[in-house]
């Protein structure tokens, strides 16, 4: 799950009550569907910092809730306001993410060095989604391999 650190960093998440933050602002249908249909409470999350000086995996988190309507879609003051989203059938959802630990930043260049990760969606050209699935073998390679012995 990608987040711009100015909006919500791994440090912000760790400092939040219960180290838990609502994952607001998802405004891509495919990313929303990954969140809605593919993520369950307890699933692991690679907390990725994007649009910053050093983009990359910055922490490990877990899904802490099921999905619910994202209130920012109804707030005219929010940059994520969507005036076309009907309150009775909201387009956009959020779920809560609980930060578990900060890691060293693992950038795309380092991830690309590992053959096990060659098919990882976040490494594919043109990938701009804020939420992408991670296969079990990819998760293990990162958590057990790249993050081992930090």
Short mmCIF file of N, CA and C in Angstrom, two decimals:
data_model
loop_
_atom_site.label_atom_id
_atom_site.label_comp_id
_atom_site.label_asym_id
_atom_site.label_seq_id
_atom_site.Cartn_x
_atom_site.Cartn_y
_atom_site.Cartn_z
N UNK A 1 0.85 -1.17 0.00
CA UNK A 1 0.00 0.00 0.00
C UNK A 1 0.90 1.23 0.00
N UNK A 2 0.71 2.09 -1.00
CA UNK A 2 1.52 3.29 -1.14
C UNK A 2 0.87 4.48 -0.45
N UNK A 3 1.71 5.27 0.20
CA UNK A 3 1.27 6.50 0.82
C UNK A 3 2.36 7.55 0.65
N UNK A 4 1.96 8.77 0.41
CA UNK A 4 2.93 9.85 0.38
C UNK A 4 3.24 10.22 1.83
N UNK A 5 4.51 10.24 2.21
CA UNK A 5 4.86 10.48 3.61
C UNK A 5 4.34 11.81 4.15
N UNK A 6 4.16 12.81 3.28
CA UNK A 6 3.62 14.09 3.75
C UNK A 6 2.17 13.92 4.20
N UNK A 7 1.50 12.92 3.65
CA UNK A 7 0.09 12.70 3.99
C UNK A 7 -0.03 11.72 5.17
N UNK A 8 0.65 10.60 5.07
CA UNK A 8 0.67 9.61 6.17
C UNK A 8 1.91 8.75 6.00
N UNK A 9 2.89 8.96 6.85
CA UNK A 9 4.12 8.18 6.81
C UNK A 9 4.01 7.00 7.77
N UNK A 10 4.97 6.11 7.70
CA UNK A 10 5.01 5.00 8.65
C UNK A 10 5.17 5.55 10.06
N UNK A 11 5.91 6.64 10.22
CA UNK A 11 6.05 7.25 11.54
C UNK A 11 4.72 7.80 12.04
N UNK A 12 3.96 8.44 11.13
CA UNK A 12 2.63 8.95 11.50
C UNK A 12 1.74 7.79 11.96
N UNK A 13 1.77 6.71 11.20
CA UNK A 13 0.93 5.56 11.54
C UNK A 13 1.33 4.97 12.89
N UNK A 14 2.63 4.83 13.12
CA UNK A 14 3.09 4.28 14.40
C UNK A 14 2.72 5.19 15.57
N UNK A 15 2.63 6.50 15.34
CA UNK A 15 2.30 7.45 16.40
C UNK A 15 0.79 7.59 16.63
N UNK A 16 -0.02 7.07 15.71
CA UNK A 16 -1.47 7.18 15.83
C UNK A 16 -1.97 6.28 16.97
N UNK A 17 -3.14 6.60 17.54
CA UNK A 17 -3.71 5.73 18.58
C UNK A 17 -3.83 4.29 18.07
N UNK A 18 -3.27 3.38 18.82
CA UNK A 18 -3.29 1.97 18.42
C UNK A 18 -2.45 1.70 17.19
N UNK A 19 -1.60 2.68 16.80
CA UNK A 19 -0.77 2.60 15.59
C UNK A 19 -1.64 2.31 14.36
N UNK A 20 -2.87 2.80 14.39
CA UNK A 20 -3.84 2.48 13.34
C UNK A 20 -4.35 3.75 12.67
N UNK A 21 -4.37 3.72 11.33
CA UNK A 21 -4.85 4.85 10.54
C UNK A 21 -5.86 4.38 9.51
N UNK A 22 -6.85 5.22 9.20
CA UNK A 22 -7.76 4.89 8.11
C UNK A 22 -7.05 5.17 6.78
N UNK A 23 -7.16 4.25 5.84
CA UNK A 23 -6.50 4.40 4.55
C UNK A 23 -7.47 5.10 3.60
N UNK A 24 -7.47 6.43 3.69
CA UNK A 24 -8.40 7.24 2.91
C UNK A 24 -7.80 7.63 1.57
N UNK A 25 -8.65 8.13 0.68
CA UNK A 25 -8.19 8.73 -0.56
C UNK A 25 -7.97 7.80 -1.72
N UNK A 26 -8.31 6.53 -1.61
CA UNK A 26 -8.17 5.61 -2.75
C UNK A 26 -9.21 6.02 -3.78
N UNK A 27 -8.75 6.45 -4.97
CA UNK A 27 -9.66 6.93 -6.00
C UNK A 27 -9.39 6.26 -7.35
N UNK A 28 -9.03 5.00 -7.29
CA UNK A 28 -8.85 4.19 -8.48
C UNK A 28 -9.68 2.93 -8.26
N UNK A 29 -10.50 2.59 -9.24
CA UNK A 29 -11.41 1.45 -9.07
C UNK A 29 -10.66 0.14 -8.86
N UNK A 30 -9.58 -0.07 -9.60
CA UNK A 30 -8.84 -1.33 -9.45
C UNK A 30 -8.22 -1.42 -8.06
N UNK A 31 -7.62 -0.33 -7.58
CA UNK A 31 -7.04 -0.33 -6.23
C UNK A 31 -8.14 -0.54 -5.19
N UNK A 32 -9.28 0.13 -5.37
CA UNK A 32 -10.41 -0.04 -4.45
C UNK A 32 -10.86 -1.50 -4.43
N UNK A 33 -10.93 -2.12 -5.60
CA UNK A 33 -11.37 -3.51 -5.67
C UNK A 33 -10.37 -4.46 -5.02
N UNK A 34 -9.08 -4.20 -5.17
CA UNK A 34 -8.08 -5.02 -4.47
C UNK A 34 -8.32 -4.92 -2.97
N UNK A 35 -8.56 -3.71 -2.49
CA UNK A 35 -8.79 -3.50 -1.06
C UNK A 35 -10.08 -4.18 -0.62
N UNK A 36 -11.15 -3.97 -1.37
CA UNK A 36 -12.47 -4.49 -1.00
C UNK A 36 -12.54 -6.01 -1.10
N UNK A 37 -12.01 -6.58 -2.18
CA UNK A 37 -12.21 -8.00 -2.47
C UNK A 37 -11.05 -8.89 -2.05
N UNK A 38 -9.87 -8.32 -1.93
CA UNK A 38 -8.70 -9.17 -1.70
C UNK A 38 -8.04 -9.04 -0.36
N UNK A 39 -8.45 -8.07 0.44
CA UNK A 39 -7.78 -7.85 1.72
C UNK A 39 -8.70 -8.22 2.88
N UNK A 40 -8.14 -8.96 3.82
CA UNK A 40 -8.87 -9.41 4.99
C UNK A 40 -8.17 -8.92 6.25
N UNK A 41 -8.93 -8.76 7.32
CA UNK A 41 -8.34 -8.37 8.61
C UNK A 41 -7.23 -9.36 8.95
N UNK A 42 -6.08 -8.81 9.31
CA UNK A 42 -4.93 -9.63 9.67
C UNK A 42 -3.92 -9.80 8.54
N UNK A 43 -4.32 -9.51 7.30
CA UNK A 43 -3.38 -9.63 6.17
C UNK A 43 -2.21 -8.68 6.37
N UNK A 44 -1.04 -9.12 5.96
CA UNK A 44 0.14 -8.28 6.01
C UNK A 44 0.11 -7.19 4.96
N UNK A 45 0.75 -6.07 5.27
CA UNK A 45 0.82 -4.92 4.37
C UNK A 45 2.27 -4.45 4.32
N UNK A 46 2.76 -4.24 3.11
CA UNK A 46 4.03 -3.55 2.93
C UNK A 46 3.69 -2.07 2.82
N UNK A 47 4.11 -1.28 3.79
CA UNK A 47 3.81 0.15 3.85
C UNK A 47 4.87 0.85 3.02
N UNK A 48 4.46 1.39 1.88
CA UNK A 48 5.36 1.92 0.88
C UNK A 48 5.25 3.43 0.82
N UNK A 49 6.38 4.14 0.90
CA UNK A 49 6.39 5.59 0.74
C UNK A 49 6.60 5.91 -0.74
N UNK A 50 5.74 6.77 -1.30
CA UNK A 50 5.87 7.17 -2.70
C UNK A 50 5.93 8.69 -2.80
N UNK A 51 6.28 9.17 -3.98
CA UNK A 51 6.35 10.61 -4.26
C UNK A 51 7.17 11.34 -3.20
N UNK A 52 8.38 10.82 -2.96
CA UNK A 52 9.26 11.41 -1.95
C UNK A 52 10.71 11.21 -2.39
N UNK A 53 11.64 11.74 -1.63
CA UNK A 53 13.06 11.66 -1.98
C UNK A 53 13.55 10.22 -2.06
N UNK A 54 13.08 9.37 -1.16
CA UNK A 54 13.52 7.98 -1.13
C UNK A 54 12.30 7.05 -1.10
N UNK A 55 11.68 6.81 -2.28
CA UNK A 55 10.51 5.93 -2.30
C UNK A 55 10.91 4.47 -2.03
N UNK A 56 10.00 3.75 -1.39
CA UNK A 56 10.24 2.34 -1.15
C UNK A 56 9.46 1.84 0.05
N UNK A 57 9.62 0.56 0.34
CA UNK A 57 8.98 -0.04 1.50
C UNK A 57 9.61 0.58 2.74
N UNK A 58 8.77 1.11 3.62
CA UNK A 58 9.26 1.81 4.80
C UNK A 58 8.79 1.16 6.10
N UNK A 59 7.91 0.15 5.97
CA UNK A 59 7.42 -0.49 7.17
C UNK A 59 6.53 -1.68 6.87
N UNK A 60 6.19 -2.38 7.92
CA UNK A 60 5.29 -3.53 7.86
C UNK A 60 4.06 -3.18 8.68
N UNK A 61 2.91 -3.51 8.12
CA UNK A 61 1.64 -3.22 8.79
C UNK A 61 0.72 -4.42 8.58
N UNK A 62 -0.51 -4.26 9.07
CA UNK A 62 -1.52 -5.30 8.85
C UNK A 62 -2.86 -4.62 8.63
N UNK A 63 -3.74 -5.31 7.93
CA UNK A 63 -5.11 -4.82 7.76
C UNK A 63 -5.80 -4.98 9.11
N UNK A 64 -6.38 -3.87 9.61
CA UNK A 64 -6.96 -3.88 10.94
C UNK A 64 -8.49 -3.80 10.95
N UNK A 65 -9.10 -3.65 9.78
CA UNK A 65 -10.57 -3.61 9.72
C UNK A 65 -11.02 -4.01 8.33
N UNK A 66 -12.31 -4.29 8.23
CA UNK A 66 -12.91 -4.47 6.92
C UNK A 66 -13.13 -3.11 6.28
N UNK A 67 -13.63 -3.12 5.06
CA UNK A 67 -13.86 -1.86 4.37
C UNK A 67 -15.16 -1.20 4.83
N UNK A 68 -15.17 0.12 4.67
CA UNK A 68 -16.35 0.93 4.94
C UNK A 68 -16.25 2.17 4.06
N UNK A 69 -17.32 2.93 3.91
CA UNK A 69 -17.26 4.12 3.06
C UNK A 69 -16.20 5.11 3.55
N UNK A 70 -15.47 5.68 2.61
CA UNK A 70 -14.46 6.70 2.90
C UNK A 70 -15.18 8.04 3.03
N UNK A 71 -15.22 8.65 4.21
CA UNK A 71 -15.96 9.90 4.38
C UNK A 71 -15.38 11.08 3.61
N UNK A 72 -14.12 11.00 3.19
CA UNK A 72 -13.53 12.12 2.46
C UNK A 72 -14.21 12.35 1.12
N UNK A 73 -14.86 11.33 0.57
CA UNK A 73 -15.56 11.51 -0.71
C UNK A 73 -16.74 12.46 -0.59
N UNK A 74 -17.28 12.62 0.60
CA UNK A 74 -18.44 13.48 0.82
C UNK A 74 -18.08 14.85 1.38
N UNK A 75 -16.80 15.08 1.65
CA UNK A 75 -16.36 16.33 2.28
C UNK A 75 -15.85 17.31 1.21
N UNK A 76 -16.61 18.38 0.94
CA UNK A 76 -16.19 19.34 -0.09
C UNK A 76 -14.84 19.98 0.19
N UNK A 77 -14.39 20.00 1.42
CA UNK A 77 -13.09 20.59 1.76
C UNK A 77 -11.93 19.62 1.54
N UNK A 78 -12.23 18.36 1.29
CA UNK A 78 -11.19 17.34 1.13
C UNK A 78 -10.67 17.31 -0.31
N UNK A 79 -9.37 17.09 -0.48
CA UNK A 79 -8.86 16.91 -1.84
C UNK A 79 -9.40 15.63 -2.49
N UNK A 80 -9.99 14.75 -1.69
CA UNK A 80 -10.54 13.49 -2.19
C UNK A 80 -12.06 13.54 -2.37
N UNK A 81 -12.62 14.74 -2.29
CA UNK A 81 -14.07 14.91 -2.48
C UNK A 81 -14.48 14.40 -3.86
N UNK A 82 -15.57 13.66 -3.90
CA UNK A 82 -16.14 13.17 -5.16
C UNK A 82 -17.62 13.52 -5.17
N UNK A 83 -17.98 14.63 -5.79
CA UNK A 83 -19.39 15.05 -5.78
C UNK A 83 -20.32 14.09 -6.51
N UNK A 84 -19.76 13.19 -7.31
CA UNK A 84 -20.59 12.22 -8.04
C UNK A 84 -20.83 10.93 -7.28
N UNK A 85 -20.23 10.81 -6.11
CA UNK A 85 -20.41 9.59 -5.31
C UNK A 85 -21.68 9.73 -4.47
N UNK A 86 -22.66 8.86 -4.72
CA UNK A 86 -23.92 8.96 -3.98
C UNK A 86 -23.79 8.45 -2.54
N UNK A 87 -24.25 9.21 -1.56
CA UNK A 87 -24.15 8.77 -0.16
C UNK A 87 -24.84 7.42 0.09
N UNK A 88 -25.89 7.12 -0.64
CA UNK A 88 -26.59 5.85 -0.45
C UNK A 88 -25.88 4.66 -1.07
N UNK A 89 -24.93 4.92 -1.97
CA UNK A 89 -24.17 3.86 -2.64
C UNK A 89 -22.77 4.40 -2.93
N UNK A 90 -21.96 4.60 -1.89
CA UNK A 90 -20.66 5.24 -2.05
C UNK A 90 -19.74 4.46 -2.98
N UNK A 91 -18.98 5.21 -3.78
CA UNK A 91 -18.00 4.60 -4.69
C UNK A 91 -16.73 4.17 -3.97
N UNK A 92 -16.31 4.96 -2.99
CA UNK A 92 -14.97 4.82 -2.42
C UNK A 92 -15.00 4.29 -1.00
N UNK A 93 -14.06 3.41 -0.74
CA UNK A 93 -13.99 2.72 0.54
C UNK A 93 -12.64 2.97 1.20
N UNK A 94 -12.58 2.67 2.47
CA UNK A 94 -11.31 2.67 3.20
C UNK A 94 -11.29 1.46 4.10
N UNK A 95 -10.13 1.16 4.60
CA UNK A 95 -9.98 0.20 5.68
C UNK A 95 -8.92 0.74 6.60
N UNK A 96 -8.84 0.20 7.79
CA UNK A 96 -7.84 0.65 8.74
C UNK A 96 -6.58 -0.20 8.59
N UNK A 97 -5.45 0.47 8.71
CA UNK A 97 -4.15 -0.19 8.62
C UNK A 97 -3.42 0.07 9.93
N UNK A 98 -2.93 -1.01 10.53
CA UNK A 98 -2.17 -0.90 11.77
C UNK A 98 -0.70 -1.10 11.48
N UNK A 99 0.09 -0.07 11.75
CA UNK A 99 1.54 -0.17 11.57
C UNK A 99 2.13 -1.08 12.63
N UNK A 100 2.99 -1.98 12.21
CA UNK A 100 3.62 -2.91 13.14
C UNK A 100 5.07 -2.54 13.44
N UNK A 101 5.78 -2.11 12.38
CA UNK A 101 7.17 -1.69 12.60
C UNK A 101 7.69 -0.94 11.40
N UNK A 102 8.62 -0.06 11.70
CA UNK A 102 9.34 0.67 10.66
C UNK A 102 10.49 -0.21 10.20
N UNK A 103 10.84 -0.10 8.94
CA UNK A 103 11.97 -0.85 8.39
C UNK A 103 12.94 0.14 7.74
N UNK A 104 14.05 -0.36 7.35
CA UNK A 104 14.89 0.46 6.48
C UNK A 104 14.13 0.60 5.17
N UNK A 105 14.39 1.64 4.43
CA UNK A 105 13.70 1.83 3.16
C UNK A 105 14.29 0.88 2.13
N UNK A 106 13.41 0.11 1.51
CA UNK A 106 13.81 -0.82 0.45
C UNK A 106 13.22 -0.28 -0.84
N UNK A 107 14.07 0.30 -1.66
CA UNK A 107 13.64 0.93 -2.90
C UNK A 107 13.41 -0.04 -4.04
N UNK A 108 12.84 0.48 -5.11
CA UNK A 108 12.55 -0.34 -6.28
C UNK A 108 13.80 -0.97 -6.87
N UNK A 109 14.90 -0.23 -6.91
CA UNK A 109 16.14 -0.78 -7.47
C UNK A 109 16.59 -2.03 -6.72
N UNK A 110 16.49 -1.97 -5.39
CA UNK A 110 16.88 -3.15 -4.60
C UNK A 110 15.91 -4.30 -4.81
N UNK A 111 14.62 -4.00 -4.85
CA UNK A 111 13.63 -5.05 -5.08
C UNK A 111 13.85 -5.73 -6.43
N UNK A 112 14.21 -4.93 -7.45
CA UNK A 112 14.43 -5.48 -8.80
C UNK A 112 15.64 -6.40 -8.88
N UNK A 113 16.54 -6.35 -7.93
CA UNK A 113 17.73 -7.20 -7.92
C UNK A 113 17.42 -8.65 -7.57
N UNK A 114 16.20 -8.91 -7.09
CA UNK A 114 15.87 -10.24 -6.60
C UNK A 114 14.96 -10.96 -7.58
N UNK A 115 15.44 -12.06 -8.18
CA UNK A 115 14.65 -12.79 -9.18
C UNK A 115 13.28 -13.25 -8.68
N UNK A 116 13.18 -13.56 -7.40
CA UNK A 116 11.90 -13.99 -6.82
C UNK A 116 10.83 -12.92 -6.98
N UNK A 117 11.25 -11.68 -7.09
CA UNK A 117 10.31 -10.55 -7.14
C UNK A 117 10.07 -10.04 -8.57
N UNK A 118 10.60 -10.72 -9.57
CA UNK A 118 10.51 -10.24 -10.95
C UNK A 118 9.09 -9.95 -11.41
N UNK A 119 8.11 -10.73 -10.95
CA UNK A 119 6.72 -10.54 -11.39
C UNK A 119 5.91 -9.67 -10.44
N UNK A 120 6.54 -9.15 -9.41
CA UNK A 120 5.82 -8.35 -8.42
C UNK A 120 5.15 -7.15 -9.11
N UNK A 121 3.87 -6.96 -8.85
CA UNK A 121 3.10 -5.93 -9.56
C UNK A 121 3.65 -4.53 -9.40
N UNK A 122 4.11 -4.20 -8.22
CA UNK A 122 4.62 -2.85 -8.00
C UNK A 122 5.87 -2.58 -8.83
N UNK A 123 6.54 -3.62 -9.31
CA UNK A 123 7.75 -3.46 -10.11
C UNK A 123 7.47 -3.40 -11.61
N UNK A 124 6.24 -3.59 -12.01
CA UNK A 124 5.90 -3.59 -13.44
C UNK A 124 5.85 -2.16 -13.97
N UNK A 125 6.29 -2.01 -15.19
CA UNK A 125 6.26 -0.70 -15.84
C UNK A 125 4.83 -0.16 -15.88
N UNK A 126 4.72 1.14 -15.64
CA UNK A 126 3.43 1.79 -15.72
C UNK A 126 2.54 1.59 -14.51
N UNK A 127 3.01 0.85 -13.51
CA UNK A 127 2.19 0.64 -12.33
C UNK A 127 2.12 1.92 -11.52
N UNK A 128 0.93 2.43 -11.35
CA UNK A 128 0.73 3.65 -10.57
C UNK A 128 -0.31 3.44 -9.48
N UNK A 129 -0.74 2.21 -9.29
CA UNK A 129 -1.78 1.95 -8.30
C UNK A 129 -1.25 2.13 -6.88
N UNK A 130 -2.11 2.62 -6.01
CA UNK A 130 -1.72 2.82 -4.62
C UNK A 130 -1.82 1.53 -3.81
N UNK A 131 -2.56 0.57 -4.34
CA UNK A 131 -2.71 -0.72 -3.66
C UNK A 131 -2.52 -1.82 -4.70
N UNK A 132 -1.59 -2.71 -4.45
CA UNK A 132 -1.38 -3.85 -5.34
C UNK A 132 -1.19 -5.10 -4.50
N UNK A 133 -1.68 -6.23 -5.00
CA UNK A 133 -1.49 -7.48 -4.27
C UNK A 133 -0.02 -7.89 -4.24
N UNK A 134 0.34 -8.60 -3.21
CA UNK A 134 1.68 -9.18 -3.06
C UNK A 134 1.47 -10.68 -2.89
N UNK A 135 2.13 -11.45 -3.73
CA UNK A 135 2.00 -12.91 -3.66
C UNK A 135 2.74 -13.43 -2.42
N UNK A 136 2.30 -14.57 -1.88
CA UNK A 136 2.96 -15.12 -0.68
C UNK A 136 4.47 -15.28 -0.81
N UNK A 137 4.95 -15.75 -1.94
CA UNK A 137 6.40 -15.92 -2.13
C UNK A 137 7.12 -14.58 -2.12
N UNK A 138 6.47 -13.54 -2.66
CA UNK A 138 7.06 -12.20 -2.65
C UNK A 138 7.13 -11.66 -1.23
N UNK A 139 6.03 -11.84 -0.49
CA UNK A 139 5.99 -11.41 0.91
C UNK A 139 7.13 -12.07 1.70
N UNK A 140 7.27 -13.38 1.55
CA UNK A 140 8.31 -14.10 2.28
C UNK A 140 9.70 -13.62 1.88
N UNK A 141 9.91 -13.39 0.58
CA UNK A 141 11.23 -12.93 0.12
C UNK A 141 11.57 -11.59 0.75
N UNK A 142 10.59 -10.73 0.88
CA UNK A 142 10.84 -9.40 1.45
C UNK A 142 10.97 -9.47 2.97
N UNK A 143 10.01 -10.06 3.62
CA UNK A 143 10.00 -10.06 5.09
C UNK A 143 11.09 -10.96 5.65
N UNK A 144 11.27 -12.12 5.08
CA UNK A 144 12.27 -13.06 5.61
C UNK A 144 13.65 -12.83 5.03
N UNK A 145 13.71 -12.30 3.82
CA UNK A 145 15.00 -12.13 3.16
C UNK A 145 15.55 -10.73 3.28
N UNK A 146 14.91 -9.78 2.61
CA UNK A 146 15.44 -8.43 2.55
C UNK A 146 15.43 -7.71 3.89
N UNK A 147 14.47 -8.04 4.74
CA UNK A 147 14.38 -7.36 6.04
C UNK A 147 15.06 -8.13 7.17
N UNK A 148 15.53 -9.32 6.88
CA UNK A 148 16.18 -10.12 7.92
C UNK A 148 17.47 -9.44 8.36
N UNK A 149 17.69 -9.42 9.62
CA UNK A 149 18.93 -8.90 10.17
C UNK A 149 19.11 -7.40 10.04
N UNK A 150 18.02 -6.66 10.03
CA UNK A 150 18.15 -5.19 9.93
C UNK A 150 18.93 -4.65 11.10
#
